[in-house]
Coordinates of C-alpha atoms and ligand atoms in Angstrom, one line a residue:
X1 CA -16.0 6.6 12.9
X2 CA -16.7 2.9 12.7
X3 CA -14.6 0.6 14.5
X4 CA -14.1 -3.5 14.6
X5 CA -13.8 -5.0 17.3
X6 CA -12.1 -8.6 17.1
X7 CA -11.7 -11.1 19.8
X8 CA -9.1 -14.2 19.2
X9 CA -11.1 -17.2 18.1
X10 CA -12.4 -20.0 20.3
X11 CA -13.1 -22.6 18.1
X12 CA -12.3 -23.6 14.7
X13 CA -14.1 -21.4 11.5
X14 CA -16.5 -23.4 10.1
X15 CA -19.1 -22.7 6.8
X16 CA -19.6 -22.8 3.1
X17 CA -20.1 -19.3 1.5
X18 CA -20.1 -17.2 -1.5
X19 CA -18.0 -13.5 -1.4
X20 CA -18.8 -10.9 -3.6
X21 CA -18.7 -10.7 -7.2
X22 CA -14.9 -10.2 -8.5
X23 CA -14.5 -5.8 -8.7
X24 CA -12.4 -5.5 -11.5
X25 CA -14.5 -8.0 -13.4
X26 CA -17.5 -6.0 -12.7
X27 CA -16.0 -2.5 -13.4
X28 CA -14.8 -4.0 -16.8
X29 CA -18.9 -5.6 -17.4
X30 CA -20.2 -2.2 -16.8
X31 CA -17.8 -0.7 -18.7
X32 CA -17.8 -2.6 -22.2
X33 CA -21.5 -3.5 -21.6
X34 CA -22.0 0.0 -22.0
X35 CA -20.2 0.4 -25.3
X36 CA -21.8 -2.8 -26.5
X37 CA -24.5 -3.2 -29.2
X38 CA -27.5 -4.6 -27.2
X39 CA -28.4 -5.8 -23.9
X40 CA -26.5 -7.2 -21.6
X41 CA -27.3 -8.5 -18.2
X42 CA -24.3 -8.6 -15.9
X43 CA -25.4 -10.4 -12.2
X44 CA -23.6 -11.1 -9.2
X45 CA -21.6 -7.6 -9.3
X46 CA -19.5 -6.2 -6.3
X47 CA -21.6 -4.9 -3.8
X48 CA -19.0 -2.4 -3.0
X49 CA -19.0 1.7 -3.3
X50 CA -15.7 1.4 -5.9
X51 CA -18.4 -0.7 -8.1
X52 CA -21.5 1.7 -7.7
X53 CA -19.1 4.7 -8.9
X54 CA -18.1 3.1 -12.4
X55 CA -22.2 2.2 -12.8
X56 CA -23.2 6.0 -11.6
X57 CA -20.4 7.1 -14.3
X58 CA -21.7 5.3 -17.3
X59 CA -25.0 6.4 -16.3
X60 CA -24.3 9.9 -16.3
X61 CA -23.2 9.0 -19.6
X62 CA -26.5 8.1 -21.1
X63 CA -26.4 4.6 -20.4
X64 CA -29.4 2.8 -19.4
X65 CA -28.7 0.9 -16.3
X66 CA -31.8 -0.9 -14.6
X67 CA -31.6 -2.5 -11.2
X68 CA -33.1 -6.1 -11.7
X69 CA -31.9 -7.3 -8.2
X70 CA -29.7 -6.3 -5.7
X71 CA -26.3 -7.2 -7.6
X72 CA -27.9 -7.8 -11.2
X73 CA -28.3 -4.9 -13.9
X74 CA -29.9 -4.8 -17.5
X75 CA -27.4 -2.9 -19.2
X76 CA -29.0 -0.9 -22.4
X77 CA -25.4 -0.8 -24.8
X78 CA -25.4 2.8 -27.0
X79 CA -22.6 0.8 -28.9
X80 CA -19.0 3.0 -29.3
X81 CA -20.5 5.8 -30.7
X82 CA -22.9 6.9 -28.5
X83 CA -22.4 7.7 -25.1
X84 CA -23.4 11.4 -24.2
X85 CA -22.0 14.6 -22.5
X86 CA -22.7 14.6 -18.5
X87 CA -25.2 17.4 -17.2
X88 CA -22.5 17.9 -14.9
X89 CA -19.1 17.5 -16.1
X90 CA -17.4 16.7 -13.2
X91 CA -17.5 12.9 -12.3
X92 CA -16.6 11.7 -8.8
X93 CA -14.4 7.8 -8.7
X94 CA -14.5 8.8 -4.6
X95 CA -11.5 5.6 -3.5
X96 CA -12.0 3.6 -7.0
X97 CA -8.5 3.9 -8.8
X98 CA -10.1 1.0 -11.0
X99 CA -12.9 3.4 -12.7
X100 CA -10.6 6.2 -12.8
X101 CA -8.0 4.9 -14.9
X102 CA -10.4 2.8 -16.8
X103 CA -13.1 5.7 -17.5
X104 CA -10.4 8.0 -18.3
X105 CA -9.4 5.7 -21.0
X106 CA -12.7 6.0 -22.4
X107 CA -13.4 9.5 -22.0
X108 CA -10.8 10.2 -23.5
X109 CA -11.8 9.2 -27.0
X110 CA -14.5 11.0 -26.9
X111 CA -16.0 14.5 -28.1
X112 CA -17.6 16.6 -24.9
X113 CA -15.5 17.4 -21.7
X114 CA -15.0 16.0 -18.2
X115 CA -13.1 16.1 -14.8
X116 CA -12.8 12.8 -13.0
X117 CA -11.9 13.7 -9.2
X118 CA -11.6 11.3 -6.2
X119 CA -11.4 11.1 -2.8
X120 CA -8.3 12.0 -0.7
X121 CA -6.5 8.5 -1.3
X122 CA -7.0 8.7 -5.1
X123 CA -5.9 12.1 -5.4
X124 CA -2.5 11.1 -4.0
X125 CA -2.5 7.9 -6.5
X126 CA -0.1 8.4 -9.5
X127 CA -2.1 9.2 -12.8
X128 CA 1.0 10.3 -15.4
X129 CA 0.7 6.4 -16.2
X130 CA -2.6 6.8 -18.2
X131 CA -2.3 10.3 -18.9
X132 CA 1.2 10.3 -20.4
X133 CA 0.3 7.4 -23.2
X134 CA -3.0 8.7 -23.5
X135 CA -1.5 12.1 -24.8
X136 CA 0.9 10.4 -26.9
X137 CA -2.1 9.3 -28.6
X138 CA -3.5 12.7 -29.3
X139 CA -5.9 12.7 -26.6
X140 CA -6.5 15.8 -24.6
X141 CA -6.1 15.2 -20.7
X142 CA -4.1 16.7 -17.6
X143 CA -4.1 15.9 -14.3
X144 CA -2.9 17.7 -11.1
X145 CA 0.8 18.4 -10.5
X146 CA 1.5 16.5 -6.9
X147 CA 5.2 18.6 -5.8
X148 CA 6.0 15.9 -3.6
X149 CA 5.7 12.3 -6.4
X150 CA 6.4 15.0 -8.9
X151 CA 3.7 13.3 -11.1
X152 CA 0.4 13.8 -12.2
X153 CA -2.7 12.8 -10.2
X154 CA -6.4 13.6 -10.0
X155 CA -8.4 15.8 -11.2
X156 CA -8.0 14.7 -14.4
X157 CA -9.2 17.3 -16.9
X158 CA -10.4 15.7 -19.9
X159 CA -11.1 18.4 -23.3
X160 CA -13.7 16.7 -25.8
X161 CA -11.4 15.9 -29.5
X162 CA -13.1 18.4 -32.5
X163 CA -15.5 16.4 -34.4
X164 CA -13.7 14.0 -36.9
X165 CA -10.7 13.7 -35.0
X166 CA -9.6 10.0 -33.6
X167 CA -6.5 8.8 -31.5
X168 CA -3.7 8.0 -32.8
X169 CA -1.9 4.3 -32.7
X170 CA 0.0 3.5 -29.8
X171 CA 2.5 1.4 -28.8
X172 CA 4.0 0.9 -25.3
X173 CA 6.2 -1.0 -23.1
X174 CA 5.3 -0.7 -19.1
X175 CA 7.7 -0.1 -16.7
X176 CA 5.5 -2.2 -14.3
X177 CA 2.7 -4.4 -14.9
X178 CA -0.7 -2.8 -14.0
X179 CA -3.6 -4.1 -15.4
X180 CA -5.1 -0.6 -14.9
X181 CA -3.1 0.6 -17.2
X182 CA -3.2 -1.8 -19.8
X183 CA -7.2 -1.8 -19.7
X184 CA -7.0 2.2 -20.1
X185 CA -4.9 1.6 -23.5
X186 CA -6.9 -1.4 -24.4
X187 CA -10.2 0.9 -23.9
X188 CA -9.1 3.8 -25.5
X189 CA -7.9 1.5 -28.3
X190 CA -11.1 1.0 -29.3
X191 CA -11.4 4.4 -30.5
X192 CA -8.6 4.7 -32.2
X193 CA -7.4 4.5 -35.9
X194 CA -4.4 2.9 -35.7
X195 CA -3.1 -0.2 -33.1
X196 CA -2.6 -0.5 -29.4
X197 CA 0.3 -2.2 -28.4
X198 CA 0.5 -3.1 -24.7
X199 CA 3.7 -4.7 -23.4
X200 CA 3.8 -5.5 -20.0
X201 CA 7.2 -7.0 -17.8
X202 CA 5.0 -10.1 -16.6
X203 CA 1.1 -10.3 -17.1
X204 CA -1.0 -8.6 -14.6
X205 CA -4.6 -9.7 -14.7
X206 CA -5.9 -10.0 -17.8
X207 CA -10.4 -9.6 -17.8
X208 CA -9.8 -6.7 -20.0
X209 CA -8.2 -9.1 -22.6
X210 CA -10.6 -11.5 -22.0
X211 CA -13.6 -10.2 -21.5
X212 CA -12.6 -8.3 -24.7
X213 CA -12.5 -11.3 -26.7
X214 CA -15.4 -12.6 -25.8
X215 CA -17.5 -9.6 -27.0
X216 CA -15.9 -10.1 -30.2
X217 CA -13.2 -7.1 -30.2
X218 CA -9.9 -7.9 -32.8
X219 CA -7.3 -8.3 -29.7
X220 CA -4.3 -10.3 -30.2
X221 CA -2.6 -11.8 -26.9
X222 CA 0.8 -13.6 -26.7
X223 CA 1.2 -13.9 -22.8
X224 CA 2.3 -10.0 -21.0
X225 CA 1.6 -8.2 -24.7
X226 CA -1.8 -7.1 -26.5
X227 CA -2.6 -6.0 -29.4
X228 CA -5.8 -4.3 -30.0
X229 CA -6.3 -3.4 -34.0
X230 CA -9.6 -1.5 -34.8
X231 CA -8.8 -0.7 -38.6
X232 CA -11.3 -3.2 -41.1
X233 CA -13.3 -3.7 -38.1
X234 CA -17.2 -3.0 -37.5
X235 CA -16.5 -1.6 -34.4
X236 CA -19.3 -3.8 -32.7
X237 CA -19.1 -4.8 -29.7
X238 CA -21.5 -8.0 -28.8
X239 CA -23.7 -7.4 -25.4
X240 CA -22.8 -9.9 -22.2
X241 CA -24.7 -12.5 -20.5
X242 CA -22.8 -12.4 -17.1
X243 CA -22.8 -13.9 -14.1
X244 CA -19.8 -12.1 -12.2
X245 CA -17.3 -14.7 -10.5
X246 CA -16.6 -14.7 -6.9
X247 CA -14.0 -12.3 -5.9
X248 CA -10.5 -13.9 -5.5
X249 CA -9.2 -11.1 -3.5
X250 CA -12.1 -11.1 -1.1
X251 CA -11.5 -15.1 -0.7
X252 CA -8.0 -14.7 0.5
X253 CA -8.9 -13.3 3.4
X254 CA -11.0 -16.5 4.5
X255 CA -8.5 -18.7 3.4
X256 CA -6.0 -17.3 5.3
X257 CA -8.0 -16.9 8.6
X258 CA -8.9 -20.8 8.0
X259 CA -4.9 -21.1 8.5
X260 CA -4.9 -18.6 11.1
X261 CA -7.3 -20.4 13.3
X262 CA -6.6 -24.1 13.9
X263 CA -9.0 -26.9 12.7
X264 CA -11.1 -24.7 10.3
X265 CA -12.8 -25.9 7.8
X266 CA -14.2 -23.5 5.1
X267 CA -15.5 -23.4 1.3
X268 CA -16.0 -20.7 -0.5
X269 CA -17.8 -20.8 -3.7
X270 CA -17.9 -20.1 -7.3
X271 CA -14.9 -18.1 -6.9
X272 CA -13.0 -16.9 -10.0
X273 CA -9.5 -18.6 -10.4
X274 CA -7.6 -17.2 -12.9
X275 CA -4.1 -17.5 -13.0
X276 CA -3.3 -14.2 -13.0
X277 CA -5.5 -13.8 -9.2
X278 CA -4.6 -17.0 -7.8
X279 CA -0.4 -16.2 -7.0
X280 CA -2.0 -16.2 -3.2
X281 CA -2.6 -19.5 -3.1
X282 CA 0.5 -20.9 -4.6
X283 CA 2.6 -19.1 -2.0
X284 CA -0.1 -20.1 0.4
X285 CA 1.2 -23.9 -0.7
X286 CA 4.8 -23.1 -0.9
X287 CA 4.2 -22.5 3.1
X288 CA 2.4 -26.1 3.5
X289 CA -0.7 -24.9 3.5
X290 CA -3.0 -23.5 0.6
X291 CA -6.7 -23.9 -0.8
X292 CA -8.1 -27.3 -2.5
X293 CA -9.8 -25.9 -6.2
X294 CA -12.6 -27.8 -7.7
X295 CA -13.0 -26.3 -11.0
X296 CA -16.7 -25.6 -11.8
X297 CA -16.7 -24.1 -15.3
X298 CA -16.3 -20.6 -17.1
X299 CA -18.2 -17.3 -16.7
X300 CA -17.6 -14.6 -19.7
X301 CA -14.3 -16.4 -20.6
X302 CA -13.1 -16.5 -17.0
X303 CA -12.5 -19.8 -14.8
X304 CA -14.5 -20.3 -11.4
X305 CA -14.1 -22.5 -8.8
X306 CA -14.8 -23.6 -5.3
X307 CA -11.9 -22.9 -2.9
X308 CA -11.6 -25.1 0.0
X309 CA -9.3 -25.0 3.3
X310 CA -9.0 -28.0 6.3
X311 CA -11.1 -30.5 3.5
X312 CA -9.1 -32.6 1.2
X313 CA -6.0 -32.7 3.1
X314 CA -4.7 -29.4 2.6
X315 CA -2.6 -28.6 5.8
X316 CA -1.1 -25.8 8.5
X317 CA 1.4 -23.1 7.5
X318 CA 4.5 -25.0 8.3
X319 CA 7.1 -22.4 7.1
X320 CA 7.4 -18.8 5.8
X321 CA 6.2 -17.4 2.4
X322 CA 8.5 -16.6 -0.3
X323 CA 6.7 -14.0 -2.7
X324 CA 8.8 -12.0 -5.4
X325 CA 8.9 -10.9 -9.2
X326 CA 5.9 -12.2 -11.6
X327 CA 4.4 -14.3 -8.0
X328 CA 3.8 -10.5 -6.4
X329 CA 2.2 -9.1 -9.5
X330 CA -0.1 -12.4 -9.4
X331 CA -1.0 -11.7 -5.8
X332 CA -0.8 -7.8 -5.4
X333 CA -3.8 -7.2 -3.5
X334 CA -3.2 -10.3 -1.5
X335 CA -0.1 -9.2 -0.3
X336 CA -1.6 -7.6 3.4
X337 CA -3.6 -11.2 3.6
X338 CA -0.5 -13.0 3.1
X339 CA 1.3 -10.8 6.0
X340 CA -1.5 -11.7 8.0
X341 CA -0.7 -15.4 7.5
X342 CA 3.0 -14.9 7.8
X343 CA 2.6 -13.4 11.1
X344 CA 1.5 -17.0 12.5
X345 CA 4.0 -18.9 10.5
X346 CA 6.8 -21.0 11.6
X347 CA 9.8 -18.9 10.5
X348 CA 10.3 -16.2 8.3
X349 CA 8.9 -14.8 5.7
X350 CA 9.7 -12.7 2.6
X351 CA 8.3 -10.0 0.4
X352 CA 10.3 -8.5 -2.5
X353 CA 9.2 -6.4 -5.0
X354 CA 6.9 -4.4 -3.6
X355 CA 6.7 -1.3 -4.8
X356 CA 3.4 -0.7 -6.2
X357 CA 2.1 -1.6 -3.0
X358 CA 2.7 2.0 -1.8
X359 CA 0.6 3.5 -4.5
X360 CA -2.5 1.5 -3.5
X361 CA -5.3 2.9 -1.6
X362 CA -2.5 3.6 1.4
X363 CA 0.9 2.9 1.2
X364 CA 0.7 -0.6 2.4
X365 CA 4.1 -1.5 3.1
X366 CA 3.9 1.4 5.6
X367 CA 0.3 0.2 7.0
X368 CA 1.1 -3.3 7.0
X369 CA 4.4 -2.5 9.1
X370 CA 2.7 -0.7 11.3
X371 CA -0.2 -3.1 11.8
X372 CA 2.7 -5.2 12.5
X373 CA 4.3 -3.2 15.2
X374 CA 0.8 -2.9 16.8
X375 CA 0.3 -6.8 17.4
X376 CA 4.2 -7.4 18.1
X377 CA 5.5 -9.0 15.4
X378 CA 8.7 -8.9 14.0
X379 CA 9.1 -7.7 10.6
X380 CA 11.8 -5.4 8.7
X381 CA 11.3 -3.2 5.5
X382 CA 14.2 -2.8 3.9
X383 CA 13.5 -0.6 -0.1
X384 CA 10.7 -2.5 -1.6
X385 CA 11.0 -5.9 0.5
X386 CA 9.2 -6.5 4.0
X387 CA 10.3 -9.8 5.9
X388 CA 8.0 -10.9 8.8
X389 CA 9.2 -13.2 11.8
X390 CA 6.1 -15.3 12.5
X391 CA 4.9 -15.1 16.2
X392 CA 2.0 -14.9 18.4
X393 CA 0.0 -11.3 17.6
X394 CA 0.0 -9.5 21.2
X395 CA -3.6 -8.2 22.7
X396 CA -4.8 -4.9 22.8
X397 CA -3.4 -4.1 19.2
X398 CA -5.0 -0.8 18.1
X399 CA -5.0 -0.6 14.6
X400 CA -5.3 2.2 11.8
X401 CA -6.2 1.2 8.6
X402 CA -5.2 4.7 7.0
X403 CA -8.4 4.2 5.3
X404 CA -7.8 1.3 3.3
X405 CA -9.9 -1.7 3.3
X406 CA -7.6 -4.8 2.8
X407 CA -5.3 -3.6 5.8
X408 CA -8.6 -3.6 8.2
X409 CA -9.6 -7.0 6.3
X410 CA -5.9 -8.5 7.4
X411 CA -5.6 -7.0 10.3
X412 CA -9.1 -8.2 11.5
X413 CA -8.2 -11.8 10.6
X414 CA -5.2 -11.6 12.3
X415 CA -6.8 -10.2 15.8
X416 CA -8.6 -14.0 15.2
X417 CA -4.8 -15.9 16.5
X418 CA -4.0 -12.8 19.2
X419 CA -3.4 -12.7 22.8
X420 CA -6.7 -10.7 23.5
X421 CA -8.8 -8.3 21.9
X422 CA -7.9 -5.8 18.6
X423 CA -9.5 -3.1 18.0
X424 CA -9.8 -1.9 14.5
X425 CA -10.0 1.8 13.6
X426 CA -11.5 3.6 10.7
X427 CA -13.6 0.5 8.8
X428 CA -16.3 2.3 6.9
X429 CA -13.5 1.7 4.1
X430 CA -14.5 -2.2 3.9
X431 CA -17.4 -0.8 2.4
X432 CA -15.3 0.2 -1.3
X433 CA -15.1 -3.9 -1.9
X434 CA -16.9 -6.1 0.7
X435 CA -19.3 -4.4 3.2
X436 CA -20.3 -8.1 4.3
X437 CA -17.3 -9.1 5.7
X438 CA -18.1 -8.7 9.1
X439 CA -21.3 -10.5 8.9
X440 CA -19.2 -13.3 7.1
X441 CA -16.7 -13.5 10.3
X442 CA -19.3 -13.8 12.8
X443 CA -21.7 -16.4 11.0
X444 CA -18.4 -18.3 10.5
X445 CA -17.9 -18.3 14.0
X446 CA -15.6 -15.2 14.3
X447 CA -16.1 -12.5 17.3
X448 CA -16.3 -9.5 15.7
X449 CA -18.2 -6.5 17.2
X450 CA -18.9 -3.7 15.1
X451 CA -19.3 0.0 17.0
X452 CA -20.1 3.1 15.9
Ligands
S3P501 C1 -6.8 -3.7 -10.8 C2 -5.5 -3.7 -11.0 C3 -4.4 -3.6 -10.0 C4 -5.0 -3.9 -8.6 C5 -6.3 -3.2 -8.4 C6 -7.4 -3.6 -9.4 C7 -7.7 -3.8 -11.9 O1 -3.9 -2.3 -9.9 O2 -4.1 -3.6 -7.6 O3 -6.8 -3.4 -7.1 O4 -9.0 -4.0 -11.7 O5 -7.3 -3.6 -13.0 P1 -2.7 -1.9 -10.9 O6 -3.1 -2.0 -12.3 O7 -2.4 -0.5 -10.5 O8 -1.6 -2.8 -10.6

């Protein structure tokens, strides 16, 4: 097992940088680049194992996918008709809830069979979300019974439709927002002969929509609802010219531990800013502190920017976070970040609406509650909400991230303000979105030891 090993910083972080390409921009790129008419050339994907599962999936489908560099691919589109029956049918997402719900949408338009399986996490994750509308909509899929959620989850057993035979319309209203979902609709809305109607209660992040749009596809979008409409169209999709943006998610973790540790002063560049990512860093400037944003352009329909903290004037966490309703579902996987900054803030701070955040790769209002207990901070979970009382982080803190990589990521940049050293459990899981991050740390000026 591989293990961090973080000492509290000594002196200010300090250094201009890039983080990996966005993941659910690239699992969408490899995705619809597959389905597209043409070539497309997608660079500056995620690094990460989540990433190399959705490319290994279209692959098996009969995609051509050529390595041109180490994050750049020449996809080879077969356009909507023409992807192909695995050799094997069986097709492993291993932690990567993105390709599973995505693919599934997908696969199941089409005419040859499949399992999607996944590791133990993404077994657990609840799949009667995708498979539920997807029936609805004639296609052929089942997952697993779990006894205990009482819902479906992987395998997903998906039967091939008889030859002629298309989905159905659909029209739905989400319970919650979940872009995953959505983007399994949208997908499998392609393939259909009647509309997809996608209602969400606030927008979740929308690259599926615009990404969409930008290849050409007839979507409609008026804020949280899309409407994808296939009938008269020629079912082309155009090929991408891509350079991936920088991954919001991954950022948050360097902004925060440029608040965490006094006097830092870090960029990080051509990062992607939509609106729909960037709820961290308005609750990040609700607390006094927050991220300057030079706007640099558009990639693929999708802002970028650079992102920088201790430059420009931007200032110290002076009081605790507030982060509820539509602001969660804008910062989702920023949530165990943004415990890691309310940890060291003035005051305290509060997190509502979290439920979804126990379906994730663990259930991260238990991990982040016990990675709280480990370093001695106050904090309270009460239903879906989690308030922290900011403090000073104890030494010696022995933390298990339960295999998921954003509670390592917080929990090392919170060992960075602690009393002495952390030690950090069970980190090969970094490796699903942002195997660099350790190497980022120490060039930064981080002490950060990796064993094992
Ligand atoms: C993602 C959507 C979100 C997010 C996940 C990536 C995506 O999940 O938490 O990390 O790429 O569509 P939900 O759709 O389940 O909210």
């Amino acid at each position: 097992m591989r293990r961090w090993i973080v000492r509290p910083a000594t002196r200010p972080l300090r250094g201009a940088f890039r983080v990996p390409g966005d993941k659910s921009i690239s699992h969408r790129a490899l995705i619809l680049a597959s389905l597209a008419e043409g070539t497309s050339v997608l660079r500056g994907l995620s690094p990460g194992d989540d990433v190399a599962r959705t490319r290994a999936i279209m692959a098996s489908l009969g995609v051509t996918i050529e390595h041109l560099d180490e994050r750049s691919v020449r996809v080879s589109g077969r356009g909507l008709g023409g992807l192909r029956a695995p050799s094997s049918p069986t097709l492993d997402c291993g932690n990567a809830g993105t390709s599973m719900r995505l693919v599934a949408g997908v696969l199941a338009a089409q005419g040859f069979d499949t399992t999607l399986l996944g590791d133990a996490s993404l077994s657990r994750r609840p799949m009667g979300r995708i498979t539920r509308p997807l029936r609805a909509r004639g296609a052929l899929i089942e997952g697993a019974i779990d006894p205990v959620r009482r819902d479906e989850t992987a395998p997903l057993v998906i039967r091939g439709l008889t030859h002629g035979k298309r989905l159905f319309a659909s029209e739905e209203s989400l319970s919650v927002p979940s872009a995953q979902v959505k983007s399994c609709l949208l997908l499998s809305g392609l393939f259909a002969d009647g509309e997809t109607s996608v209602r969400e209660p606030t927008l979740s992040r929308d690259h599926t929509e615009r990404m969409l749009l930008a290849m050409g596809a007839p979507l409609r979008t008026m804020g949280p609802v899309s409407l994808l409409d296939p009938r008269g169209w020629d079912g082309v999709l155009a090929p991408l010219d891509l350079d991936v943006p920088g991954d919001p998610s991954a950022a948050a973790f360097w902004v925060v531990a440029a608040h965490v540790v006094a006097g830092s002063r870090v960029q990080v560049r051509g990062v992607g800013i939509n609106p729909t990512r960037t709820g961290f860093l308005e609750a990040l400037r609700d607390q006094g502190g927050g991220a300057g944003v030079s706007p640099k352009g558009e990639a693929g329909g999708e802002p970028v920017g650079d992102l920088h903290v201790g430059v420009g004037g931007t200032g110290a966490l002076r009081r605790g976070a507030n982060v509820a309703g539509e602001l969660t579902t804008r910062c989702i996987d920023e949530i165990p970040a943004l415990v890691a900054a309310a940890a060291v803030s003035p005051g305290e701070s509060r997190f509502d609406d979290l439920a979804e955040l126990r379906v994730k790769e663990s259930d991260r209002v238990a991990a982040l509650a016990s990675m709280l207990r480990a370093f001695g901070i106050g904090h309270e979970v009460s239903g879906d909400g989690l308030t922290v009382v900011g403090g000073r982080p104890r030494g010696g803190a022995v933390i298990d991230t339960r295999g998921d990589h954003r509670i390592a990521m917080a929990a090392a940049v919170l060992a960075l303000a602690a009393e002495g050293e952390t030690t950090i459990d069970d980190v090969g899981c970094v490796d699903t979105s942002d195997p660099g991050f350790a190497e980022i740390l120490k060039a930064l000026g981080g002490d950060i030891e990796v064993r094992g």
